[in-house]
PDB file of C-alpha atoms in Angstrom:
ATOM      1  CA  MET A   1       8.615  22.113   1.881  1.00 57.00           C
ATOM      2  CA  ARG A   2       9.174  18.737   0.186  1.00 68.00           C
ATOM      3  CA  SER A   3       7.887  16.981   3.291  1.00 77.00           C
ATOM      4  CA  GLY A   4       4.754  19.089   3.275  1.00 80.00           C
ATOM      5  CA  VAL A   5       4.105  18.217  -0.343  1.00 81.00           C
ATOM      6  CA  LYS A   6       4.744  14.576   0.357  1.00 78.00           C
ATOM      7  CA  TRP A   7       2.261  14.427   3.268  1.00 82.00           C
ATOM      8  CA  THR A   8      -0.349  16.373   1.242  1.00 85.00           C
ATOM      9  CA  LEU A   9      -0.054  13.767  -1.540  1.00 80.00           C
ATOM     10  CA  VAL A  10      -0.300  10.920   0.991  1.00 79.00           C
ATOM     11  CA  LEU A  11      -3.467  12.520   2.455  1.00 82.00           C
ATOM     12  CA  LEU A  12      -4.986  12.993  -0.982  1.00 80.00           C
ATOM     13  CA  THR A  13      -4.230   9.382  -1.829  1.00 77.00           C
ATOM     14  CA  VAL A  14      -5.802   8.152   1.396  1.00 77.00           C
ATOM     15  CA  LEU A  15      -8.898  10.272   0.818  1.00 78.00           C
ATOM     16  CA  TYR A  16      -9.153   9.157  -2.800  1.00 80.00           C
ATOM     17  CA  PRO A  17     -12.041   6.671  -2.251  1.00 80.00           C
ATOM     18  CA  VAL A  18     -14.098   9.299  -0.460  1.00 79.00           C
ATOM     19  CA  ALA A  19     -13.475  11.802  -3.259  1.00 81.00           C
ATOM     20  CA  VAL A  20     -14.481   9.254  -5.888  1.00 81.00           C
ATOM     21  CA  TYR A  21     -17.647   8.421  -3.976  1.00 79.00           C
ATOM     22  CA  ALA A  22     -18.534  12.128  -3.718  1.00 83.00           C
ATOM     23  CA  ALA A  23     -17.777  12.660  -7.432  1.00 82.00           C
ATOM     24  CA  LEU A  24     -19.541   9.613  -8.913  1.00 79.00           C
ATOM     25  CA  GLY A  25     -22.596  10.745 -10.827  1.00 82.00           C
ATOM     26  CA  ARG A  26     -21.397  14.356 -10.732  1.00 88.00           C
ATOM     27  CA  VAL A  27     -18.044  14.191 -12.545  1.00 87.00           C
ATOM     28  CA  ALA A  28     -17.344  12.117 -15.612  1.00 86.00           C
ATOM     29  CA  PRO A  29     -15.114   9.115 -14.835  1.00 84.00           C
ATOM     30  CA  GLN A  30     -12.487  10.212 -17.338  1.00 86.00           C
ATOM     31  CA  TRP A  31     -11.934  13.431 -15.409  1.00 88.00           C
ATOM     32  CA  MET A  32     -11.658  11.571 -12.123  1.00 87.00           C
ATOM     33  CA  ALA A  33      -9.192   9.206 -13.780  1.00 88.00           C
ATOM     34  CA  LEU A  34      -7.141  12.099 -15.128  1.00 88.00           C
ATOM     35  CA  LEU A  35      -6.920  13.614 -11.645  1.00 88.00           C
ATOM     36  CA  LEU A  36      -5.980  10.240 -10.204  1.00 87.00           C
ATOM     37  CA  ALA A  37      -3.253   9.772 -12.817  1.00 90.00           C
ATOM     38  CA  ALA A  38      -1.861  13.267 -12.021  1.00 90.00           C
ATOM     39  CA  LEU A  39      -1.905  12.394  -8.307  1.00 89.00           C
ATOM     40  CA  ALA A  40      -0.071   9.101  -8.927  1.00 89.00           C
ATOM     41  CA  VAL A  41       2.593  10.765 -11.083  1.00 91.00           C
ATOM     42  CA  ALA A  42       3.044  13.480  -8.461  1.00 90.00           C
ATOM     43  CA  ARG A  43       3.439  10.781  -5.753  1.00 87.00           C
ATOM     44  CA  ALA A  44       6.069   9.037  -7.936  1.00 89.00           C
ATOM     45  CA  LEU A  45       7.999  12.249  -8.475  1.00 89.00           C
ATOM     46  CA  VAL A  46       8.010  13.134  -4.791  1.00 88.00           C
ATOM     47  CA  ALA A  47       8.524   9.627  -3.371  1.00 83.00           C
ATOM     48  CA  ARG A  48      11.377   8.788  -5.726  1.00 78.00           C
ATOM     49  CA  GLU A  49      10.685   5.094  -5.200  1.00 81.00           C
ATOM     50  CA  ARG A  50      10.594   2.840  -8.218  1.00 84.00           C
ATOM     51  CA  TRP A  51       7.349   1.079  -7.212  1.00 84.00           C
ATOM     52  CA  TRP A  52       5.445   4.377  -7.260  1.00 85.00           C
ATOM     53  CA  TRP A  53       6.364   4.675 -10.939  1.00 91.00           C
ATOM     54  CA  VAL A  54       4.736   1.292 -11.491  1.00 89.00           C
ATOM     55  CA  VAL A  55       1.630   2.533  -9.667  1.00 87.00           C
ATOM     56  CA  ALA A  56       1.711   5.714 -11.801  1.00 90.00           C
ATOM     57  CA  ALA A  57       2.023   3.698 -15.051  1.00 92.00           C
ATOM     58  CA  GLY A  58      -0.836   1.446 -14.017  1.00 91.00           C
ATOM     59  CA  THR A  59      -2.918   4.470 -13.072  1.00 89.00           C
ATOM     60  CA  VAL A  60      -2.289   6.063 -16.447  1.00 92.00           C
ATOM     61  CA  LEU A  61      -3.501   2.824 -18.075  1.00 92.00           C
ATOM     62  CA  LEU A  62      -6.627   2.938 -15.880  1.00 89.00           C
ATOM     63  CA  ALA A  63      -7.115   6.555 -16.922  1.00 90.00           C
ATOM     64  CA  VAL A  64      -6.846   5.664 -20.597  1.00 92.00           C
ATOM     65  CA  ALA A  65      -9.310   2.815 -20.069  1.00 92.00           C
ATOM     66  CA  ALA A  66     -11.661   5.253 -18.288  1.00 89.00           C
ATOM     67  CA  TRP A  67     -11.447   7.690 -21.208  1.00 89.00           C
ATOM     68  CA  ILE A  68     -12.201   4.920 -23.738  1.00 93.00           C
ATOM     69  CA  SER A  69     -14.933   3.144 -21.748  1.00 93.00           C
ATOM     70  CA  GLN A  70     -16.290   6.155 -19.876  1.00 89.00           C
ATOM     71  CA  SER A  71     -16.787   3.724 -16.995  1.00 90.00           C
ATOM     72  CA  PRO A  72     -16.385   4.586 -13.321  1.00 90.00           C
ATOM     73  CA  LEU A  73     -15.192   0.999 -12.801  1.00 93.00           C
ATOM     74  CA  MET A  74     -11.750   1.968 -14.056  1.00 92.00           C
ATOM     75  CA  VAL A  75     -11.505   4.650 -11.382  1.00 89.00           C
ATOM     76  CA  LYS A  76     -12.638   2.205  -8.699  1.00 94.00           C
ATOM     77  CA  LEU A  77      -9.960  -0.322  -9.616  1.00 94.00           C
ATOM     78  CA  TYR A  78      -7.122   1.878  -8.298  1.00 91.00           C
ATOM     79  CA  PRO A  79      -7.003   0.153  -4.870  1.00 93.00           C
ATOM     80  CA  VAL A  80      -6.710  -3.207  -6.670  1.00 96.00           C
ATOM     81  CA  LEU A  81      -3.778  -1.837  -8.638  1.00 93.00           C
ATOM     82  CA  VAL A  82      -2.038  -0.510  -5.508  1.00 90.00           C
ATOM     83  CA  ASN A  83      -2.495  -3.827  -3.668  1.00 96.00           C
ATOM     84  CA  GLY A  84      -1.170  -5.710  -6.713  1.00 95.00           C
ATOM     85  CA  VAL A  85       1.941  -3.519  -6.919  1.00 91.00           C
ATOM     86  CA  LEU A  86       2.608  -3.814  -3.185  1.00 93.00           C
ATOM     87  CA  LEU A  87       2.169  -7.603  -3.428  1.00 96.00           C
ATOM     88  CA  GLY A  88       4.712  -7.584  -6.270  1.00 95.00           C
ATOM     89  CA  VAL A  89       7.196  -5.450  -4.320  1.00 93.00           C
ATOM     90  CA  PHE A  90       6.904  -7.448  -1.081  1.00 96.00           C
ATOM     91  CA  GLY A  91       6.798 -10.770  -2.861  1.00 97.00           C
ATOM     92  CA  ALA A  92       9.822  -9.973  -5.058  1.00 95.00           C
ATOM     93  CA  SER A  93      11.800  -9.054  -1.958  1.00 96.00           C
ATOM     94  CA  LEU A  94      11.288 -12.620  -0.699  1.00 97.00           C
ATOM     95  CA  TRP A  95      13.133 -13.918  -3.757  1.00 96.00           C
ATOM     96  CA  GLN A  96      15.661 -11.098  -3.879  1.00 95.00           C
ATOM     97  CA  PRO A  97      16.543 -10.412  -0.220  1.00 93.00           C
ATOM     98  CA  PRO A  98      16.595  -8.390   1.864  1.00 96.00           C
ATOM     99  CA  SER A  99      12.837  -8.425   2.333  1.00 95.00           C
ATOM    100  CA  VAL A 100      10.975  -5.135   2.465  1.00 94.00           C
ATOM    101  CA  VAL A 101      10.312  -5.525   6.197  1.00 95.00           C
ATOM    102  CA  GLU A 102      13.974  -6.405   6.838  1.00 95.00           C
ATOM    103  CA  ARG A 103      15.039  -3.192   5.078  1.00 94.00           C
ATOM    104  CA  LEU A 104      12.652  -1.219   7.293  1.00 91.00           C
ATOM    105  CA  ALA A 105      13.898  -3.006  10.414  1.00 91.00           C
ATOM    106  CA  ARG A 106      17.518  -2.249   9.568  1.00 93.00           C
ATOM    107  CA  LEU A 107      16.731   1.461   9.566  1.00 91.00           C
ATOM    108  CA  ARG A 108      16.295   1.132  13.364  1.00 91.00           C
ATOM    109  CA  GLU A 109      18.646  -1.805  13.942  1.00 90.00           C
ATOM    110  CA  PRO A 110      21.435  -2.014  11.328  1.00 92.00           C
ATOM    111  CA  ASP A 111      22.997  -5.116  12.925  1.00 92.00           C
ATOM    112  CA  LEU A 112      19.827  -7.211  12.747  1.00 90.00           C
ATOM    113  CA  PRO A 113      20.542 -10.724  14.056  1.00 92.00           C
ATOM    114  CA  PRO A 114      19.706 -13.808  12.007  1.00 93.00           C
ATOM    115  CA  SER A 115      16.610 -14.385  14.131  1.00 91.00           C
ATOM    116  CA  GLY A 116      15.480 -10.834  13.193  1.00 91.00           C
ATOM    117  CA  VAL A 117      16.023 -11.587   9.519  1.00 94.00           C
ATOM    118  CA  ARG A 118      13.924 -14.744   9.788  1.00 95.00           C
ATOM    119  CA  TYR A 119      11.195 -12.831  11.647  1.00 95.00           C
ATOM    120  CA  THR A 120      11.089  -9.983   9.132  1.00 96.00           C
ATOM    121  CA  ARG A 121      10.867 -12.516   6.326  1.00 97.00           C
ATOM    122  CA  GLN A 122       7.794 -14.052   7.990  1.00 97.00           C
ATOM    123  CA  VAL A 123       6.247 -10.613   8.453  1.00 97.00           C
ATOM    124  CA  THR A 124       6.799  -9.865   4.754  1.00 97.00           C
ATOM    125  CA  LYS A 125       4.896 -13.071   3.906  1.00 98.00           C
ATOM    126  CA  VAL A 126       2.029 -11.969   6.183  1.00 98.00           C
ATOM    127  CA  TRP A 127       1.892  -8.658   4.346  1.00 98.00           C
ATOM    128  CA  CYS A 128       1.804 -10.546   1.026  1.00 98.00           C
ATOM    129  CA  VAL A 129      -1.229 -12.510   2.238  1.00 98.00           C
ATOM    130  CA  PHE A 130      -2.818  -9.214   3.397  1.00 98.00           C
ATOM    131  CA  PHE A 131      -2.333  -7.613  -0.049  1.00 98.00           C
ATOM    132  CA  VAL A 132      -3.850 -10.636  -1.782  1.00 98.00           C
ATOM    133  CA  LEU A 133      -6.930 -10.574   0.485  1.00 98.00           C
ATOM    134  CA  ASN A 134      -7.271  -6.791   0.549  1.00 98.00           C
ATOM    135  CA  GLY A 135      -6.820  -6.496  -3.232  1.00 98.00           C
ATOM    136  CA  SER A 136      -9.396  -9.252  -3.766  1.00 98.00           C
ATOM    137  CA  ILE A 137     -11.949  -7.558  -1.541  1.00 98.00           C
ATOM    138  CA  ALA A 138     -11.215  -4.215  -3.282  1.00 98.00           C
ATOM    139  CA  ALA A 139     -11.870  -5.922  -6.602  1.00 98.00           C
ATOM    140  CA  ILE A 140     -15.098  -7.520  -5.389  1.00 98.00           C
ATOM    141  CA  THR A 141     -16.363  -4.171  -4.063  1.00 98.00           C
ATOM    142  CA  ALA A 142     -15.455  -2.478  -7.338  1.00 97.00           C
ATOM    143  CA  LEU A 143     -17.096  -5.134  -9.503  1.00 98.00           C
ATOM    144  CA  TYR A 144     -20.131  -6.123  -7.438  1.00 97.00           C
ATOM    145  CA  GLY A 145     -20.586  -3.665  -4.571  1.00 97.00           C
ATOM    146  CA  SER A 146     -22.476  -0.417  -4.534  1.00 95.00           C
ATOM    147  CA  ASP A 147     -20.508   2.802  -4.694  1.00 93.00           C
ATOM    148  CA  ALA A 148     -21.161   3.263  -0.963  1.00 92.00           C
ATOM    149  CA  VAL A 149     -19.844  -0.205  -0.118  1.00 96.00           C
ATOM    150  CA  TRP A 150     -16.767   0.344  -2.304  1.00 94.00           C
ATOM    151  CA  ALA A 151     -16.035   3.702  -0.637  1.00 92.00           C
ATOM    152  CA  LEU A 152     -16.608   2.320   2.845  1.00 94.00           C
ATOM    153  CA  TYR A 153     -14.249  -0.637   2.339  1.00 96.00           C
ATOM    154  CA  ASN A 154     -11.533   1.131   0.335  1.00 93.00           C
ATOM    155  CA  GLY A 155     -11.799   4.476   2.188  1.00 90.00           C
ATOM    156  CA  LEU A 156     -12.067   3.223   5.760  1.00 92.00           C
ATOM    157  CA  ILE A 157     -12.169  -0.514   6.430  1.00 96.00           C
ATOM    158  CA  ALA A 158      -8.984  -1.335   4.419  1.00 96.00           C
ATOM    159  CA  TYR A 159      -7.026   1.321   6.367  1.00 94.00           C
ATOM    160  CA  VAL A 160      -8.421   0.061   9.695  1.00 95.00           C
ATOM    161  CA  LEU A 161      -7.392  -3.483   8.781  1.00 97.00           C
ATOM    162  CA  MET A 162      -3.918  -2.259   7.773  1.00 96.00           C
ATOM    163  CA  GLY A 163      -3.603  -0.485  11.122  1.00 95.00           C
ATOM    164  CA  CYS A 164      -4.773  -3.574  12.993  1.00 97.00           C
ATOM    165  CA  LEU A 165      -2.158  -5.681  11.191  1.00 97.00           C
ATOM    166  CA  MET A 166       0.565  -3.170  12.033  1.00 95.00           C
ATOM    167  CA  ALA A 167      -0.541  -3.076  15.715  1.00 96.00           C
ATOM    168  CA  ALA A 168      -0.718  -6.861  15.925  1.00 95.00           C
ATOM    169  CA  GLU A 169       2.736  -7.219  14.380  1.00 94.00           C
ATOM    170  CA  TRP A 170       4.110  -4.648  16.872  1.00 91.00           C
ATOM    171  CA  CYS A 171       2.689  -6.662  19.776  1.00 93.00           C
ATOM    172  CA  VAL A 172       4.074  -9.963  18.410  1.00 93.00           C
ATOM    173  CA  ARG A 173       7.457  -8.345  17.790  1.00 87.00           C
ATOM    174  CA  ARG A 174       7.625  -7.104  21.384  1.00 87.00           C
ATOM    175  CA  SER A 175       6.746 -10.545  22.656  1.00 87.00           C
ATOM    176  CA  VAL A 176       9.286 -12.232  20.411  1.00 83.00           C
ATOM    177  CA  ARG A 177      12.024  -9.799  21.452  1.00 79.00           C
ATOM    178  CA  ARG A 178      11.294 -10.393  25.157  1.00 82.00           C
ATOM    179  CA  ALA A 179      11.543 -14.134  24.650  1.00 78.00           C
ATOM    180  CA  GLU A 180      14.939 -13.888  22.875  1.00 73.00           C
ATOM    181  CA  PRO A 181      18.052 -14.455  24.952  1.00 70.00           C
ATOM    182  CA  PRO A 182      20.085 -11.288  25.420  1.00 65.00           C
ATOM    183  CA  PRO A 183      23.130 -10.917  23.175  1.00 62.00           C
ATOM    184  CA  SER A 184      26.218 -12.466  24.775  1.00 60.00           C
ATOM    185  CA  ALA A 185      28.630 -10.057  26.429  1.00 48.00           C
ATOM    186  CA  SER A 186      31.597 -12.053  25.047  1.00 46.00           C
ATOM    187  CA  ALA A 187      30.834 -11.181  21.445  1.00 47.00           C
TER     188      ALA A 187
END
């Protein structure tokens, strides 16, 4: 049951830009912001990960700003907030190891060799660059783009780019692993 709720919340979060685009001009921004805040709090409760609480707190602040300003801009800034939080989480893990990517890698390979630790650190840096660029584009589309451009980028293109980065990293990782010498049998 919990897994079903989790995946439903993930799907709703992914579809958020499309829902905002469909609701703009039909639903007051403060109501969209209230629904977004409820979704973010629900994600934080289900995920039980500290960074989702940061997203939820930021979303509540955006909702309050939407209520005060009655501006749809506040609702459209959510992807900027998420990219900023992810940048913070990934970036902080570079200063307080293990990195986020190393933690994920250790789920599959608990005895990650030093070369794997170095590699995962580099991948974490790549994700940090991605979050800076993606968050910047999300901000530009929110501030200067039409609603359609904002929805297209944040509801489709950003996810495609994320998938491309994951696929490229997977290919690089396979290549790097093939190039590594096998572990010595005398160990």
